[in-house]
C-alpha atoms as one frame of an Amber mdcrd trajectory, in Angstrom:
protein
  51.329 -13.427  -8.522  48.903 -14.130  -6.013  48.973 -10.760  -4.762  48.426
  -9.553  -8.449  44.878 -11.569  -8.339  43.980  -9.897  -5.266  44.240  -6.590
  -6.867  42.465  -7.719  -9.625  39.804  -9.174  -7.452  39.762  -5.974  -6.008
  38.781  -3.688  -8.872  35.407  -5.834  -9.083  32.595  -4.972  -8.509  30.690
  -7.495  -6.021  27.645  -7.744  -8.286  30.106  -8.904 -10.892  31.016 -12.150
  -9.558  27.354 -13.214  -9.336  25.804 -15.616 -12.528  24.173 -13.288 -14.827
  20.754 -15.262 -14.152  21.113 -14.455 -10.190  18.044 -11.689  -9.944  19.215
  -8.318  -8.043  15.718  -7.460  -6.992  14.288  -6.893  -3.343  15.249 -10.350
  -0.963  11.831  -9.643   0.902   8.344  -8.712  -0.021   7.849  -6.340   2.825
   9.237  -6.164   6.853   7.177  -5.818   9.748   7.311  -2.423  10.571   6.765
  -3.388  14.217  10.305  -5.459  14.253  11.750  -1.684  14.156   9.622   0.500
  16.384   6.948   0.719  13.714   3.409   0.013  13.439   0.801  -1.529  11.800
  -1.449   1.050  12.895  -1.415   4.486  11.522  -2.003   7.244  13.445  -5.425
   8.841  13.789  -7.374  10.568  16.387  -5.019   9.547  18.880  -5.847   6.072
  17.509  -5.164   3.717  14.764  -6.232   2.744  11.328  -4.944  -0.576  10.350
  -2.442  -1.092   7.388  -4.421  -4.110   5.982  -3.070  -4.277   2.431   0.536
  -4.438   0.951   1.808  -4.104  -1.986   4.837  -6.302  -1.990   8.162  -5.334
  -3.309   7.690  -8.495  -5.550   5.917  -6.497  -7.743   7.012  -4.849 -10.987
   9.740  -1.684 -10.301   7.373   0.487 -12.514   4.367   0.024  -9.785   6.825
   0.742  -7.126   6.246   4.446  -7.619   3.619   7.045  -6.460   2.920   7.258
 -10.214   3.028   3.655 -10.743   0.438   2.792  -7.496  -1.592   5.494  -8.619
  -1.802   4.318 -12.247  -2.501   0.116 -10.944  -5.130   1.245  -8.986  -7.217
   3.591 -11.887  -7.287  -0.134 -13.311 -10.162  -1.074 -10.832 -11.276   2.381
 -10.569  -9.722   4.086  -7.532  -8.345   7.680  -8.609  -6.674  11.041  -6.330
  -8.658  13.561  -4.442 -11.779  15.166  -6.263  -9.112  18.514  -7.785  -6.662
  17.689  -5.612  -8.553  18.263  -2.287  -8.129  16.406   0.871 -11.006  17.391
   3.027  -9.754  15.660   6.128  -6.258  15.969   7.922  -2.906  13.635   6.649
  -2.568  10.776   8.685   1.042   9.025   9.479   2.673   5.738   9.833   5.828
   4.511  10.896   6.726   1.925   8.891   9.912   0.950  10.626  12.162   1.887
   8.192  14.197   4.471  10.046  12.043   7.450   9.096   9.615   7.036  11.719
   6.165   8.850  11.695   5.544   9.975   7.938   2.608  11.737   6.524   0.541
   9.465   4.153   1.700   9.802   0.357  -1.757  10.444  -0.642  -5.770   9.587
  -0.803  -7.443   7.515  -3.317 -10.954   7.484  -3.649 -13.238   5.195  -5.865
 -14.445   7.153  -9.008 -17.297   5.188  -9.804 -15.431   4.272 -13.183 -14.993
   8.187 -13.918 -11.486   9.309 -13.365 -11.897  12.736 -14.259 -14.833  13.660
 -11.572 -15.895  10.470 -10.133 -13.643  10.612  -6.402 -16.109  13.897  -6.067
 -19.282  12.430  -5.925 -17.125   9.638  -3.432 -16.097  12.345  -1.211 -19.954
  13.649  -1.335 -21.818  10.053  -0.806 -18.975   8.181   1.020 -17.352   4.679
  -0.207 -14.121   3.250  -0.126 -10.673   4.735  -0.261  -7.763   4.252   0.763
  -3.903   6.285   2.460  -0.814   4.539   1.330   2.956   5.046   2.075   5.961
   3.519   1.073   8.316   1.595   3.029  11.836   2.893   2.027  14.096  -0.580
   2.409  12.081  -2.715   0.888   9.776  -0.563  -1.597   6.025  -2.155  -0.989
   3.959  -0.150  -0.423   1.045   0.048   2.872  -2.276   0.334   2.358  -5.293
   1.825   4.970  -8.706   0.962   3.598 -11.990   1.419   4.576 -15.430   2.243
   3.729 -16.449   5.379   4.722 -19.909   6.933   5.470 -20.901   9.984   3.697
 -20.378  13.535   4.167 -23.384  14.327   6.770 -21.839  11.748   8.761 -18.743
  13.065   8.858 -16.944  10.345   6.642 -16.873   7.934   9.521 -16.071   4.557
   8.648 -19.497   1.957   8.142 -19.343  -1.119  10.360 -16.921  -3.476   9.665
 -15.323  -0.928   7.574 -11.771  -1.805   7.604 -12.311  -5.488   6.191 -14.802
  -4.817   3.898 -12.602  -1.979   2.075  -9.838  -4.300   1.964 -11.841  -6.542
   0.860 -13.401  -4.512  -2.105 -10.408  -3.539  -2.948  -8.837  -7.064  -3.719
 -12.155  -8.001  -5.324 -11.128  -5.411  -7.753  -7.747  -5.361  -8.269  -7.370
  -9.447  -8.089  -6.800 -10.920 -11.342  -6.074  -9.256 -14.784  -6.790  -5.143
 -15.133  -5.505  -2.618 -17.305  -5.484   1.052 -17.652  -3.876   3.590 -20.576
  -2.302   0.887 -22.240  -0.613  -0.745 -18.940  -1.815  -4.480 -18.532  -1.286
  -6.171 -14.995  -1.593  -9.464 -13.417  -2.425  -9.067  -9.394  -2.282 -11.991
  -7.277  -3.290 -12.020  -3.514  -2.607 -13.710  -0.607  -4.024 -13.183   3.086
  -1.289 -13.378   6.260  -2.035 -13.292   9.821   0.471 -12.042  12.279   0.941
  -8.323  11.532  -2.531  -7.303  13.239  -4.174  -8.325  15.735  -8.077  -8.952
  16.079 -10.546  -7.049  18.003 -11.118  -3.151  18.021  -7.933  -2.704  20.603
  -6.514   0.602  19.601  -8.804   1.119  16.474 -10.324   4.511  15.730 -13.798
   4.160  15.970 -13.881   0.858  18.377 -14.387  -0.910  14.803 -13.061  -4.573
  15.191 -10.519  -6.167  12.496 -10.153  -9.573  11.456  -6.446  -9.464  11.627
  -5.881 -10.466   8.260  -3.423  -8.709   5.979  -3.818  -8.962   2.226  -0.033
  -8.627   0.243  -0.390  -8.188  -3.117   2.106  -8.851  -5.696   1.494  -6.601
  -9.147   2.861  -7.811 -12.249   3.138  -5.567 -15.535   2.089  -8.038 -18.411
C-alpha cells in the first residue's frame, strides 16, 4: 500500500501539491548582475553607462515583454528610434544571467508627446532616452538613462546627465498613465548598493549619485 502512494505521489506534478492561492510568479524583483560576473555598468567607449532604473519582475507578465516595455513607456511619452534608425553604435550589458555581454534590446527616445515623428526632432535637438535589456532569470528589465546633448554636440550626455534622465523618467512614468487602451499603476522606489558614487568608470567622467530606481508596473 504504501508503495502504491508513492507511485501515486509520483505522477504529480510538484506545482500540484501547492494551495491554489500560493502565487507562481518570480521569488525576486531583480538580481545583482554583479553577484554573477555582471555589471551594473554597460559597456561604452571602453567605459560605462550606469543601469540606474529597473523594471522589477514584480510587475505585470504583459510589461515583461519588448512589446509590453515599449508600450508602458509611450504612456509618458518615450517611443523607438525616429524610422527605426539608431544613429549611434549598440551598447551591451552583462546582466549576470549566464549570457554575458548582450547587445541592448533597443533605444527609446522622448517624442515630445508625438509618437509617430516626435523621437526625430529628439535625435535632432537632444533629450532624454534611454537602452534597456532584459535579465533572462528573473524577467525585469535594466534601464540606461540619460540626457543627451544635441546633434552638433555629438549627443554627449549634459551634466549630471545620468540622474537627471532617471530622474525624468520616474517623474513621468510614477503614478497612473495609460496608452491605447492599457491603464497602469507605477510605483517607485530608490536602492543604494548596486552603484557606486562618483564618475569611477563612467563614460564621460560624469558623476552618479548611486541611486537605483526599481519600478514595479501594474496593468489596472
Amino acid at each position: 500500500m504504501f508503495s502504491s502512494l508513492l507511485a501515486f505521489l509520483g505522477l504529480l506534478s510538484p506545482w500540484s501539491l501547492l494551495d491554489p492561492q500560493t502565487p507562481l510568479g518570480p521569488s525576486v524583483p531583480y538580481i545583482n548582475p554583479a553577484l554573477n560576473g555582471g555589471s551594473m555598468l554597460d559597456s561604452s567607449a571602453g567605459l560605462g553607462e550606469p543601469l540606474n532604473i529597473i523594471v522589477s519582475a514584480f510587475s505585470s507578465p504583459k510589461v515583461l515583454n519588448t512589446g509590453g516595455l515599449e508600450n508602458w513607456a509611450r504612456s509618458f511619452d518615450f517611443s523607438t528610434e525616429c524610422f527605426g534608425i539608431n544613429l549611434g553604435g549598440p551598447q551591451s550589458a552583462n546582466l549576470g544571467d549566464g549570457r554575458g555581454w548582450v547587445n541592448q534590446t533597443a533605444v527609446l527616445r522622448y517624442d515630445y508627446m508625438n509618437v509617430g515623428v516626435g523621437t526625430c526632432l529628439e535625435s535632432l535637438s537632444g533629450g532624454n532616452h534611454f537602452r534597456f535589456w532584459q535579465q533572462v532569470n528573473t524577467g525585469a528589465y535594466f534601464l540606461a538613462c540619460s540626457v543627451e546633448e544635441w546633434l552638433g554636440q555629438g549627443h554627449n550626455i549634459v551634466p549630471n546627465g545620468y540622474d537627471l534622465g532617471r530622474d525624468a523618467i520616474v517623474a513621468s512614468a510614477e503614478g497612473q498613465t495609460s496608452y491605447k487602451g492599457v491603464t497602469y499603476l507605477s510605483t517607485v522606489e530608490y536602492v543604494t548598493g548596486l552603484l557606486t558614487p562618483g564618475s569611477t568608470g563612467i563614460n564621460h567622467g560624469i558623476a552618479i549619485d548611486g541611486k537605483v530606481a526599481i519600478i514595479t508596473v501594474k496593468i489596472k
